[in-house]
CSV table of C-alpha atoms in Angstrom, one decimal:
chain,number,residue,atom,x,y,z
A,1,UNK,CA,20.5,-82.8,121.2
A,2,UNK,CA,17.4,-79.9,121.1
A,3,UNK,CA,15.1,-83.5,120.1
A,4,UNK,CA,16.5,-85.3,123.0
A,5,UNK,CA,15.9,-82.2,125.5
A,6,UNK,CA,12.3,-81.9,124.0
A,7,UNK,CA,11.3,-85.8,124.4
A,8,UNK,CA,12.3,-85.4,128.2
A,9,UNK,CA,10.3,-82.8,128.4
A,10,UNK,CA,7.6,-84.2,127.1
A,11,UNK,CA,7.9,-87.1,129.5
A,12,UNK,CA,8.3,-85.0,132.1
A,13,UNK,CA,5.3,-83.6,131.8
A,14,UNK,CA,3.8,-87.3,131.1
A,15,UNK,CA,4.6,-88.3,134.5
A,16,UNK,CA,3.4,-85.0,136.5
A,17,UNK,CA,0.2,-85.2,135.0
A,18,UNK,CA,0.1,-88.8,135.7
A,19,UNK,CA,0.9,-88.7,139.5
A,20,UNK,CA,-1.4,-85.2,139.8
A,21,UNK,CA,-3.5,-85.7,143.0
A,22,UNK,CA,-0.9,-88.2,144.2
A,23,UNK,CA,2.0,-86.2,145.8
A,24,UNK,CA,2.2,-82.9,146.4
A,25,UNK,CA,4.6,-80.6,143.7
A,26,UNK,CA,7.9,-80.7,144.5
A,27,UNK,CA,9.5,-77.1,144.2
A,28,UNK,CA,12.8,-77.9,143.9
A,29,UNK,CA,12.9,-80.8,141.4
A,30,UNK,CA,11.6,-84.3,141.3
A,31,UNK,CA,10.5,-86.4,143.8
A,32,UNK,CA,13.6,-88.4,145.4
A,33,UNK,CA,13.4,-92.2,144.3
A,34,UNK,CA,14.8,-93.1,148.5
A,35,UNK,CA,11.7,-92.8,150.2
A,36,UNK,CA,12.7,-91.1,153.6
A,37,UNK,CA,11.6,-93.2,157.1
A,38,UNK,CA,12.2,-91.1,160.2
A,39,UNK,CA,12.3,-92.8,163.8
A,40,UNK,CA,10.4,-90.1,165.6
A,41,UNK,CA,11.6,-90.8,169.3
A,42,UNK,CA,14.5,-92.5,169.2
A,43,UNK,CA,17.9,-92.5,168.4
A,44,UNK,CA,19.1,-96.1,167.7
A,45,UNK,CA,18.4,-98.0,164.4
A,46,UNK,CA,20.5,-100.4,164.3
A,47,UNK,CA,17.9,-103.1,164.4
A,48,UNK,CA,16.1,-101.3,161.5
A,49,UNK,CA,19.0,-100.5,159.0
A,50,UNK,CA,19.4,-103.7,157.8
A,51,UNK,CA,15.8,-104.3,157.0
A,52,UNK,CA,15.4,-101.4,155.5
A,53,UNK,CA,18.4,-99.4,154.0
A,54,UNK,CA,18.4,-101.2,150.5
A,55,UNK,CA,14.8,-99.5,150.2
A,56,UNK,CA,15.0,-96.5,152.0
A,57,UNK,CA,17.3,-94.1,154.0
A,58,UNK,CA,16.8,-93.9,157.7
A,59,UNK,CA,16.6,-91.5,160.0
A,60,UNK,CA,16.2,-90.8,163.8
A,61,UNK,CA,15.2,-88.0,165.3
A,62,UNK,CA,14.9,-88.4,169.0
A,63,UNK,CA,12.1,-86.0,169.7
A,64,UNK,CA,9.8,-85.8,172.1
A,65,UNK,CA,7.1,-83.6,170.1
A,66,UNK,CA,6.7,-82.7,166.6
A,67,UNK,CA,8.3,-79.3,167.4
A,68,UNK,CA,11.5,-81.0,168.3
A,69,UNK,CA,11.1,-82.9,164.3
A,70,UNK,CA,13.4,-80.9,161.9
A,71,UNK,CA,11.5,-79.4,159.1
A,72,UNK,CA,13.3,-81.8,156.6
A,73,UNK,CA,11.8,-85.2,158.0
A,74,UNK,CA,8.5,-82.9,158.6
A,75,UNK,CA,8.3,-82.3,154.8
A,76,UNK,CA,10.0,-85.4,153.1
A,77,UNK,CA,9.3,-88.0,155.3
A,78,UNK,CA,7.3,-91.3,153.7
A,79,UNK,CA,7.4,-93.4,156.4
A,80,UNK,CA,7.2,-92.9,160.5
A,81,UNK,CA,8.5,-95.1,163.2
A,82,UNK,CA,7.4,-94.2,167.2
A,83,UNK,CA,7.6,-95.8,170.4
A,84,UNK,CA,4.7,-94.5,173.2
A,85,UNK,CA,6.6,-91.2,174.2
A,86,UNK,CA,5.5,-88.8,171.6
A,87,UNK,CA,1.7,-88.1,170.7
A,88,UNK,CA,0.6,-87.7,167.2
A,89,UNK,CA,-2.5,-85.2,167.4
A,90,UNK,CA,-4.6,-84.1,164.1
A,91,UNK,CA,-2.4,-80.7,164.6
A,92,UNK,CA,0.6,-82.7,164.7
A,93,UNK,CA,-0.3,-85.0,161.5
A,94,UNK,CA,-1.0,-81.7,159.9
A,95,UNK,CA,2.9,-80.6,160.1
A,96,UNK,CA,3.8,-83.6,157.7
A,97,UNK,CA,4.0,-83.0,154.5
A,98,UNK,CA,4.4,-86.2,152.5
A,99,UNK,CA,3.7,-89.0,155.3
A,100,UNK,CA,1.9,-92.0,154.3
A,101,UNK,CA,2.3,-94.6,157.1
A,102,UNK,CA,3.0,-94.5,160.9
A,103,UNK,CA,4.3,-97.7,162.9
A,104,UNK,CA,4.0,-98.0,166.2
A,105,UNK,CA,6.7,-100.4,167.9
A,106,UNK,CA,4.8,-102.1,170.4
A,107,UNK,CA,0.9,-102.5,170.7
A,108,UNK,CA,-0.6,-99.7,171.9
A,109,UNK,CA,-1.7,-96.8,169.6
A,110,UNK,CA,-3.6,-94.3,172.2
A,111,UNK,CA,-0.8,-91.8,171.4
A,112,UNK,CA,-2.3,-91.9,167.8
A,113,UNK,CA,-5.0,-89.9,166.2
A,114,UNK,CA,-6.1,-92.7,164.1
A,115,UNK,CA,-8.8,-91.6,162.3
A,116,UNK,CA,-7.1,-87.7,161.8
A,117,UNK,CA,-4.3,-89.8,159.8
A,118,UNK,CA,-7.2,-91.4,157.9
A,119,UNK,CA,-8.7,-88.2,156.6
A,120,UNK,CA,-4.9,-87.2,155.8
A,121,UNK,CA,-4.2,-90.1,154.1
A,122,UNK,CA,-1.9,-91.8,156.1
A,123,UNK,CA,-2.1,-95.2,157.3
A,124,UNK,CA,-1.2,-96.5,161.2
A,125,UNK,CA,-0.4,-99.8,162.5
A,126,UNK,CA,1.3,-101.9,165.2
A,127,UNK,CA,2.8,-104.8,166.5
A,128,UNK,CA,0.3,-106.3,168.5
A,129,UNK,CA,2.0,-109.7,169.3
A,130,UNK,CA,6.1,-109.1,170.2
A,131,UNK,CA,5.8,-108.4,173.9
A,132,UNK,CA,2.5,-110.8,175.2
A,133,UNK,CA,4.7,-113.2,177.1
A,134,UNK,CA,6.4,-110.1,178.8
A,135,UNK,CA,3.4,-108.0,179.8
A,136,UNK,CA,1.8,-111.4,180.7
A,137,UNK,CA,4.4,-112.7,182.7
A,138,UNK,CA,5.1,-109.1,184.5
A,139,UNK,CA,1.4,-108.6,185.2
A,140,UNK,CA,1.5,-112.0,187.2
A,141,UNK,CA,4.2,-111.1,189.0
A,142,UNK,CA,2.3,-107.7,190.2
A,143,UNK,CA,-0.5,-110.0,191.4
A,144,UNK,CA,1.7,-112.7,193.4
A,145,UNK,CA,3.8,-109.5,194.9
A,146,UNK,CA,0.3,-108.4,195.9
A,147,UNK,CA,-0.7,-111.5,197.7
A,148,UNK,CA,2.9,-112.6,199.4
A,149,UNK,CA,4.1,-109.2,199.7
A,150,UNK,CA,7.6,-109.5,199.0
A,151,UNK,CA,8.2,-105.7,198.0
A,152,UNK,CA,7.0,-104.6,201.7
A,153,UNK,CA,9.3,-107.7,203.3
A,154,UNK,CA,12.6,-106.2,201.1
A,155,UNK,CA,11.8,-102.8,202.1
A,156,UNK,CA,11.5,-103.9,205.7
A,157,UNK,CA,14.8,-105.9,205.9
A,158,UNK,CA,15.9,-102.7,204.2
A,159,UNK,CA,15.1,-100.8,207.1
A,160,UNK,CA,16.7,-103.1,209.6
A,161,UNK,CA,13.3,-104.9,210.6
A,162,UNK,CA,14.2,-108.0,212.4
A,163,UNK,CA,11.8,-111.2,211.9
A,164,UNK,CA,13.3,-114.0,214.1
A,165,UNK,CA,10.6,-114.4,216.4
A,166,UNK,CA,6.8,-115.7,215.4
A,167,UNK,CA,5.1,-112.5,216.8
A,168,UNK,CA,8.2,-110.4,214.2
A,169,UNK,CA,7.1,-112.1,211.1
A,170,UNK,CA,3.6,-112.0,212.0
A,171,UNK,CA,3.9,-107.9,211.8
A,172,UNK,CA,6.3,-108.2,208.7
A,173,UNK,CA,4.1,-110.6,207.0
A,174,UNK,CA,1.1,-109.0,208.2
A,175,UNK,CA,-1.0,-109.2,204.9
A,176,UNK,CA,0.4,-111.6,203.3
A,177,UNK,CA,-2.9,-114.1,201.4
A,178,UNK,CA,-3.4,-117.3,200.2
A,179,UNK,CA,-3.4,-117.7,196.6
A,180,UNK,CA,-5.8,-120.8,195.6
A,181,UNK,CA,-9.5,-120.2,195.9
A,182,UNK,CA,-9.0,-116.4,195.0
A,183,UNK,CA,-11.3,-115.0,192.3
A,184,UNK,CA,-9.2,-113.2,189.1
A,185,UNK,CA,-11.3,-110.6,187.3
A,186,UNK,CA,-9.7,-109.7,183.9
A,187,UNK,CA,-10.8,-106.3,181.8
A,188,UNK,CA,-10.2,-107.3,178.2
A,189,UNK,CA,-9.1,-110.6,177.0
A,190,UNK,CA,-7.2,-110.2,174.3
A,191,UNK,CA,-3.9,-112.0,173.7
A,192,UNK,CA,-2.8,-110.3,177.0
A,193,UNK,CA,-5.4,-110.9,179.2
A,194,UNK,CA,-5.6,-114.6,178.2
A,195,UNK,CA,-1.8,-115.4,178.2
A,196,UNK,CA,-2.8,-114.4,182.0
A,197,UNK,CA,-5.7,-116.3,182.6
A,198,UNK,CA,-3.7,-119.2,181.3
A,199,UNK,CA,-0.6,-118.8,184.0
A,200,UNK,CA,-3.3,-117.4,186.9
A,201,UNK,CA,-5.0,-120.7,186.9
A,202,UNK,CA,-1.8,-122.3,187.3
A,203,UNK,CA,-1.6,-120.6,190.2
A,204,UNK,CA,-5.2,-121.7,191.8
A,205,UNK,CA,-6.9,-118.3,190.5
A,206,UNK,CA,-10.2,-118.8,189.8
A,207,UNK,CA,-10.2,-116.5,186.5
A,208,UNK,CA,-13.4,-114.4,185.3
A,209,UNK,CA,-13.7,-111.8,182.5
A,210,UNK,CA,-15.6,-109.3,181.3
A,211,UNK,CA,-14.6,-108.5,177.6
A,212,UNK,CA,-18.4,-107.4,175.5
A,213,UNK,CA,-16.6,-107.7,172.5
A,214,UNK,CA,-15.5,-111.2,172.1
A,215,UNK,CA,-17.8,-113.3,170.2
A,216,UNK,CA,-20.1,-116.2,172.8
A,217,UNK,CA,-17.8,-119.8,173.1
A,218,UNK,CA,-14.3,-118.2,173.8
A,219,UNK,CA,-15.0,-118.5,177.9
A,220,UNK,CA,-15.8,-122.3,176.7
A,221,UNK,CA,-12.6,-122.8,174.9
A,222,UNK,CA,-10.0,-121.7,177.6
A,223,UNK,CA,-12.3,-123.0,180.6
A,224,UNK,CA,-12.9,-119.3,182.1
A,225,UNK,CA,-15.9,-117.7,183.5
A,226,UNK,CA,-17.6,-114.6,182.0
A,227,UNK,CA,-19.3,-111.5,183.2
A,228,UNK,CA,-22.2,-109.9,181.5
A,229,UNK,CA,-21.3,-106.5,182.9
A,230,UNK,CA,-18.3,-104.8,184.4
A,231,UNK,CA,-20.2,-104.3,188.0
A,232,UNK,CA,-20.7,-108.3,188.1
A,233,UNK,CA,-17.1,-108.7,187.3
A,234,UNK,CA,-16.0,-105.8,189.8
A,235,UNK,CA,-18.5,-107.1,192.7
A,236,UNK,CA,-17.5,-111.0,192.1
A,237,UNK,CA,-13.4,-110.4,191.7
A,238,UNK,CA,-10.5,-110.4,194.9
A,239,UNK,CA,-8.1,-109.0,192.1
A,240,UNK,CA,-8.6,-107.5,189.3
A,241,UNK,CA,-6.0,-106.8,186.5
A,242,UNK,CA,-6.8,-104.3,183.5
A,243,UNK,CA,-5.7,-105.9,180.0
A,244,UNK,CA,-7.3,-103.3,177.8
A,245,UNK,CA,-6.3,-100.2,175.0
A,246,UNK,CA,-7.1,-96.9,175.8
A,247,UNK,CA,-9.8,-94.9,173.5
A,248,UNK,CA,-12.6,-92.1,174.3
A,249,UNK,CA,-14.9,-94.3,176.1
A,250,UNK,CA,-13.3,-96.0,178.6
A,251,UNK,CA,-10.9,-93.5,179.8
A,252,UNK,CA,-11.2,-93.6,183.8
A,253,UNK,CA,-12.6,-96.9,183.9
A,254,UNK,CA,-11.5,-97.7,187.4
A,255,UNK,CA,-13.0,-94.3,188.9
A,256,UNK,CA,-14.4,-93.3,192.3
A,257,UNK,CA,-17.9,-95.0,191.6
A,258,UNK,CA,-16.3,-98.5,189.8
A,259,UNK,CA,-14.3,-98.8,192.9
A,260,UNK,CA,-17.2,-98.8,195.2
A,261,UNK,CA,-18.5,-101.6,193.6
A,262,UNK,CA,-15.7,-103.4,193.7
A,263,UNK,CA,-15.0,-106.1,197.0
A,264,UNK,CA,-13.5,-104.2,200.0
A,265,UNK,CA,-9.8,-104.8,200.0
A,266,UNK,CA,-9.3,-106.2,196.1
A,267,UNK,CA,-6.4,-105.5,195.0
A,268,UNK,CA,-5.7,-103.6,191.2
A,269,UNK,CA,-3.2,-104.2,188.9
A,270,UNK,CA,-2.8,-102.1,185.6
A,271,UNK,CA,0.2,-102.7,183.0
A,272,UNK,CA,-2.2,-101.7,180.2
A,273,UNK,CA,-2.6,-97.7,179.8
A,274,UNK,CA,-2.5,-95.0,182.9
A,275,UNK,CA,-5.5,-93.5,181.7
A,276,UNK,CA,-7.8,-96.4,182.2
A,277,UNK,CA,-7.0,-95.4,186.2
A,278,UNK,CA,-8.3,-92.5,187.7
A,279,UNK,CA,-5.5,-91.8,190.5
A,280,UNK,CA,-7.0,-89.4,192.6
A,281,UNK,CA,-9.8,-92.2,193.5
A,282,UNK,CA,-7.2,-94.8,194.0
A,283,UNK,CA,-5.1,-93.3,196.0
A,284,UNK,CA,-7.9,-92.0,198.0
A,285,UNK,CA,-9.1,-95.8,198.2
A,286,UNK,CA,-6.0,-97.3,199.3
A,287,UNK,CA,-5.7,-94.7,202.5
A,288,UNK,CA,-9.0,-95.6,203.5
A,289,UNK,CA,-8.6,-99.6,202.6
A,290,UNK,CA,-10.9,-100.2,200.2
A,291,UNK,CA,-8.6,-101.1,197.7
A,292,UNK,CA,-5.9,-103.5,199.7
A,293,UNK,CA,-3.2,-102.6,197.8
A,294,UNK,CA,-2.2,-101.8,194.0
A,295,UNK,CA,0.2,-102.6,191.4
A,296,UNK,CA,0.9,-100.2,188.7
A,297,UNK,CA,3.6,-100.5,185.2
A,298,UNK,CA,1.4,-97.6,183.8
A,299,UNK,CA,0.5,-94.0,185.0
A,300,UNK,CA,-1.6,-91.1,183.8
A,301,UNK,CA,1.4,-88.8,183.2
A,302,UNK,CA,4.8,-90.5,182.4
A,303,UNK,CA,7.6,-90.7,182.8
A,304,UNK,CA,5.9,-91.2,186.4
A,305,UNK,CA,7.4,-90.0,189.9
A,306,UNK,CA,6.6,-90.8,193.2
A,307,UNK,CA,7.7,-87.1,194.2
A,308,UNK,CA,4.6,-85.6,192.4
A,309,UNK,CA,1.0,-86.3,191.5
A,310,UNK,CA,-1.8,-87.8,194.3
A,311,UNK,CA,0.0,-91.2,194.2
A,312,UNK,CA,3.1,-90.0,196.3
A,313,UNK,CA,1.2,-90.5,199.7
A,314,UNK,CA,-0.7,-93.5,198.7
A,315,UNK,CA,-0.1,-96.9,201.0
A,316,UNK,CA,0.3,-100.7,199.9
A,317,UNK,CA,1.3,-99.3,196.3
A,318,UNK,CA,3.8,-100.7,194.1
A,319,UNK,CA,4.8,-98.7,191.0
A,320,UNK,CA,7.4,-99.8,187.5
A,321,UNK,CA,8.2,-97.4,184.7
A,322,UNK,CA,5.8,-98.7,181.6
A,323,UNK,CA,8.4,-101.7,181.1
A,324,UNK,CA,6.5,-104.9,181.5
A,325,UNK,CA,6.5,-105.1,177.6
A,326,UNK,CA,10.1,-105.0,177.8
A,327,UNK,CA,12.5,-108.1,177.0
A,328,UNK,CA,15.8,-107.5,174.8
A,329,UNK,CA,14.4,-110.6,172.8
A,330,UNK,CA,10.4,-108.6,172.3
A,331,UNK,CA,12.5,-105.0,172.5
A,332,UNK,CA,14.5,-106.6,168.7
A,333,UNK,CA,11.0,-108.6,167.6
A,334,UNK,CA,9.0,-105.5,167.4
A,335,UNK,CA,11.5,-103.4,166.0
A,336,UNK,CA,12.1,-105.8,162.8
A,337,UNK,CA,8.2,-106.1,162.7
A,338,UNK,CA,7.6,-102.8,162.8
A,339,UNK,CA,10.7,-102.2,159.9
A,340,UNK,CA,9.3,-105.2,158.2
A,341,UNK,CA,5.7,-103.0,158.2
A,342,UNK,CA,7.3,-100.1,156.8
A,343,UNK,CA,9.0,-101.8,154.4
A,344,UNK,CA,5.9,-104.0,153.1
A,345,UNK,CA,4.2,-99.9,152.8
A,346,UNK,CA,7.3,-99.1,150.4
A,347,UNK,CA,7.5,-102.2,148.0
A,348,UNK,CA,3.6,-103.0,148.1
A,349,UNK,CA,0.2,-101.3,148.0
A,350,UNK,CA,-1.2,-99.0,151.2
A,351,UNK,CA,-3.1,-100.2,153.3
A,352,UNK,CA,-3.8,-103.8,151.2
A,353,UNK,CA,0.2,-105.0,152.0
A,354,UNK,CA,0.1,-103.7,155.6
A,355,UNK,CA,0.0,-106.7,157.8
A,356,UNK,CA,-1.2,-104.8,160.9
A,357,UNK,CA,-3.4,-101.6,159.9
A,358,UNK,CA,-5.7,-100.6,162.6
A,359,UNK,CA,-7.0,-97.5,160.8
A,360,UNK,CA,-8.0,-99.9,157.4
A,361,UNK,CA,-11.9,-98.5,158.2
A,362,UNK,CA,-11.0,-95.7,157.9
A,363,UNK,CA,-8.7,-95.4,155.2
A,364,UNK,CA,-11.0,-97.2,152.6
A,365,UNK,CA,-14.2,-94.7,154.2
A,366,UNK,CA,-12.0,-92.0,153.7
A,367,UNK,CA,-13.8,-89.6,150.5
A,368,UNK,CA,-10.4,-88.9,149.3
A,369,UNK,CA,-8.2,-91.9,150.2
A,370,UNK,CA,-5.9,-92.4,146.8
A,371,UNK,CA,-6.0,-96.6,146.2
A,372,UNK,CA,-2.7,-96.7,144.0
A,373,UNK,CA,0.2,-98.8,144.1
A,374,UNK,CA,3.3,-96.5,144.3
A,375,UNK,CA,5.8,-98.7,142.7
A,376,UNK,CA,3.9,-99.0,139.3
A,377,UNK,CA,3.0,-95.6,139.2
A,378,UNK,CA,5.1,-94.8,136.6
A,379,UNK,CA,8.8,-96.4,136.2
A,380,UNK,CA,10.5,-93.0,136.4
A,381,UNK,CA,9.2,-92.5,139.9
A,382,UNK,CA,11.7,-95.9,140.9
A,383,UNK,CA,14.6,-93.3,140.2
A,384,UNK,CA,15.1,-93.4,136.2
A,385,UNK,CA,15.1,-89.3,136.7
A,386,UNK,CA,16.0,-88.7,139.7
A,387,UNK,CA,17.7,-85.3,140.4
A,388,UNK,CA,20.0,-86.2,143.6
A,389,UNK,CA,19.0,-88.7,146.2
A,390,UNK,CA,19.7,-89.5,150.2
A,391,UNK,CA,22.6,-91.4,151.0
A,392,UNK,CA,21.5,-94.7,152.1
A,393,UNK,CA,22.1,-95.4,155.5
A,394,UNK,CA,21.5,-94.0,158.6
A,395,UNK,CA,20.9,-90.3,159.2
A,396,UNK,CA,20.2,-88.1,162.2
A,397,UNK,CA,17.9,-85.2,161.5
A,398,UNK,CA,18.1,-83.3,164.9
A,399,UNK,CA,16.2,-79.6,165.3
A,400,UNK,CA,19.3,-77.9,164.7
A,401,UNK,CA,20.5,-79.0,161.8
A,402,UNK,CA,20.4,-80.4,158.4
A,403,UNK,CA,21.3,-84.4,157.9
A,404,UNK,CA,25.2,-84.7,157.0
A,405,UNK,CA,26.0,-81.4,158.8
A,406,UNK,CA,28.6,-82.6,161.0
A,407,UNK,CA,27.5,-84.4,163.7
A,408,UNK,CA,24.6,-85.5,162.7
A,409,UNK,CA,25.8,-88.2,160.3
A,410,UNK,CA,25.4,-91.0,162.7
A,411,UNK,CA,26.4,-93.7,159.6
A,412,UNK,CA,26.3,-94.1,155.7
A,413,UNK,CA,25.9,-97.2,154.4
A,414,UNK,CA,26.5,-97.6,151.1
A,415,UNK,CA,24.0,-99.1,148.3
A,416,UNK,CA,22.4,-98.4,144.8
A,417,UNK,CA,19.0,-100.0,144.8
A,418,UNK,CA,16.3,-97.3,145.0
A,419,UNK,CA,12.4,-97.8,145.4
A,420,UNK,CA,9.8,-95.2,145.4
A,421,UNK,CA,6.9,-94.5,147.3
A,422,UNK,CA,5.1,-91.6,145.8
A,423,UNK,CA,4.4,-89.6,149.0
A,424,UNK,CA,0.5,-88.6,148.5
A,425,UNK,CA,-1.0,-85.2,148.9
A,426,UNK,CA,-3.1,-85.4,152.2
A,427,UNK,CA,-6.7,-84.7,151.2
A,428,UNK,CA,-8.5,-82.3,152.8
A,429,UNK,CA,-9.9,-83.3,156.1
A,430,UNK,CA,-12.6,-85.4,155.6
A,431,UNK,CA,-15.5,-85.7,158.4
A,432,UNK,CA,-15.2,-89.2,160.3
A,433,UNK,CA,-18.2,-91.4,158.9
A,434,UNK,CA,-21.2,-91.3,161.3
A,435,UNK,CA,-22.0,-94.4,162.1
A,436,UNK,CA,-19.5,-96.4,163.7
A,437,UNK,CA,-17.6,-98.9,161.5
A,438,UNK,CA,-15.6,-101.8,162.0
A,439,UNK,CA,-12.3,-100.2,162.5
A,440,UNK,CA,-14.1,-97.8,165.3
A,441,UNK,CA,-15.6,-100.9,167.2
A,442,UNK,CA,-11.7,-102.2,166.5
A,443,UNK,CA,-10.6,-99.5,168.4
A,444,UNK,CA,-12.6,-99.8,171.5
A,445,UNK,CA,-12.2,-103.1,171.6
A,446,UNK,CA,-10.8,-103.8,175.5
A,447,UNK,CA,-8.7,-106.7,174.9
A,448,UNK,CA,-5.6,-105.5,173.2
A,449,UNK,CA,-2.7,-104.5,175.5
């Protein structure tokens, strides 16, 4: 028995000195082989539990900053799932413990400090492709209500307006434009921005672009028109329709000084991000009538209300809560993509299985950045000597309380099969590389909704 005890000790200290540098110590025993995955703010996983729970155990946490996040998920947590209402800052990144990738359900990753997860160690990604029919198809539907007014003509029938006689409609309609022969400016083509050049020219739009990014022959290949600069695009377009991410340089984009240069009475439509719109210059536009009227899914602070903030007064504006990505069918797609991500981090290699990295550059630039497949580590780290694990399933972890306290044991679903994913020890902050690399000219790409 005393030979038996002293060969697992000896292993023991095998496998520490083996995964040194690779997670941080674990005070209370060894690592648990059911890597923990923690939906930051949300509370329903049903779509990811049966992608997931034979490899992990699940948690939700419906918070709406990391100081809502209960110390538990903060410190064990391998994996993170997030929707756009919480903001990961380098501060916030800090507060985890044992993170080592970050999903975001949907496309956009502005609330993300992509290259602070880098230097931590932890890799980000997305699902760039669930919801391009839906943003698309909502974005065309801003622009037609734009032209043929029908929000005004609802609201006015509301109200009791009458339209029987020529002279009635006339002053309900008043506004109303013809569609074919109009010039489309698009800001970004990416998969967005061309699934709407596609439908606008269905409609009679003449479409033109301005997108610096995109390699010389794509105008060629969908039959579009492209601008050199963003004034040529703003002077030469009756609409224009933003279809780009959000990063450092282009926040404001529409501003005070690009309005001016766009054509007196263009309309605007934005269902990309609220911060490529400066509102205080729109709004200040559409009282005067430079800017005809404007069509907004996104705001600078959401969730948006017309009670507050320099749009409330603003004329010939139409306003929807961020929800042109949303369909139930794209709502389900990204969430099993965005599982399917996490789970490809647990079984595989970080970042080289990740399907959808957008902080790769980084990662590999990173001075520290362990390159190590979790899974063949060691076999002991797939559960051999595990001291007590998570119950499989789905857990809540709310700011008051541990998981299985009561309440907060949403669902356990039962199953045996555990895989590890050594959670890594965040290196030190590393400085961001100085010249710009791929995954930085990745990021300021505009032509990813």
């Amino acid at each position: 028995m005393a030979l038996m005890d002293k060969h697992k000790q000896v292993k023991r200290q095998r496998l520490d000195r083996i995964c040194e540098g690779i997670r941080p110590p674990i005070l209370n025993g060894p690592m648990h082989p059911r890597p923990l995955v923690a939906l930051l703010d949300g509370r329903d996983c049903t779509v990811e539990m049966p992608i997931l729970k034979d490899v992990a155990t699940v948690a939700f946490c419906d918070a709406q900053s990391t100081q809502e996040i209960h110390e538990k998920v903060l410190n064990e947590a391998v994996g993170a799932l997030l929707y756009h209402t919480i903001t990961l800052s380098r501060d916030d990144l800090d507060k985890f413990k044992g993170l080592r990738v970050i999903v975001r359900i949907g496309s956009g990753f502005d609330n993300v400090d992509i290259k602070a997860a880098a230097d931590l160690g932890i890799a980000v990604c997305n699902v760039p492709a669930s919801s391009v029919e839906e943003t698309a198809d909502t974005s065309l539907c801003l622009i037609l209500n734009l032209y043929r007014r029908v929000t005004w003509m609802h609201q006015a029938l509301r109200e009791g307006t009458r339209a029987s006689s020529v002279e009635q409609i006339r002053e309900v309609a008043g506004g109303a434009a013809r569609i074919r022969g109009e010039t489309l400016g698009i800001i970004g083509l990416g998969r967005v921005g061309q699934a709407v050049a596609l439908r606008a020219k269905a409609f009679g739009f003449g479409v033109i672009f301005y997108d610096p990014y995109l390699p010389d022959g794509v105008e060629r290949s969908l039959g579009l028109q492209r601008m050199a600069t963003l004034q040529d695009l703003l002077i030469h377009s009756d609409c224009v329709s933003l279809h780009c991410s959000l990063n450092e340089h282009n926040h404001h984009l529409i501003n005070d000084f690009t309005i001016k240069q766009m054509r007196q009475g263009a309309f605007l439509v934005n269902t990309s991000r609220g911060g490529l719109v400066d509102e205080k210059a729109l709004a200040q536009a559409l009282k005067e009538g430079r800017i005809r009227g404007a069509a907004l899914d996104v705001h600078e602070t959401e969730p948006f209300s017309f009670s507050t903030g320099p749009l409330k007064d603003a004329p010939n504006l139409i306003c929807t809560p961020h929800t042109s990505w949303y369909s139930e069918q794209a709502s389900v797609e990204a969430r099993e993509e965005a599982a399917r991500e996490v789970r490809r981090a647990i079984t595989g290699r970080i970042p080289d299985s990740l399907k959808n990295c957008v902080n790769k550059e980084y990662l590999m630039a990173a001075s520290q950045w362990p390159s190590m497949e979790a899974a063949t580590v060691h076999p002991e780290l797939n559960g051999a000597s595990a001291a007590y694990r998570f119950p499989a399933g789905l857990i809540s972890v709310a700011a008051g309380g541990l998981p299985g306290a009561g309440a907060g044991v949403e669902a356990l679903v039962a199953g045996s099969l555990a895989h590890g994913i050594a959670p890594a020890s965040h290196p030190p902050h590393a400085p961001s590389p100085g010249q710009p690399t791929k995954a930085e000219a990745d990021r300021d790409i505009p032509s990813d909704q």
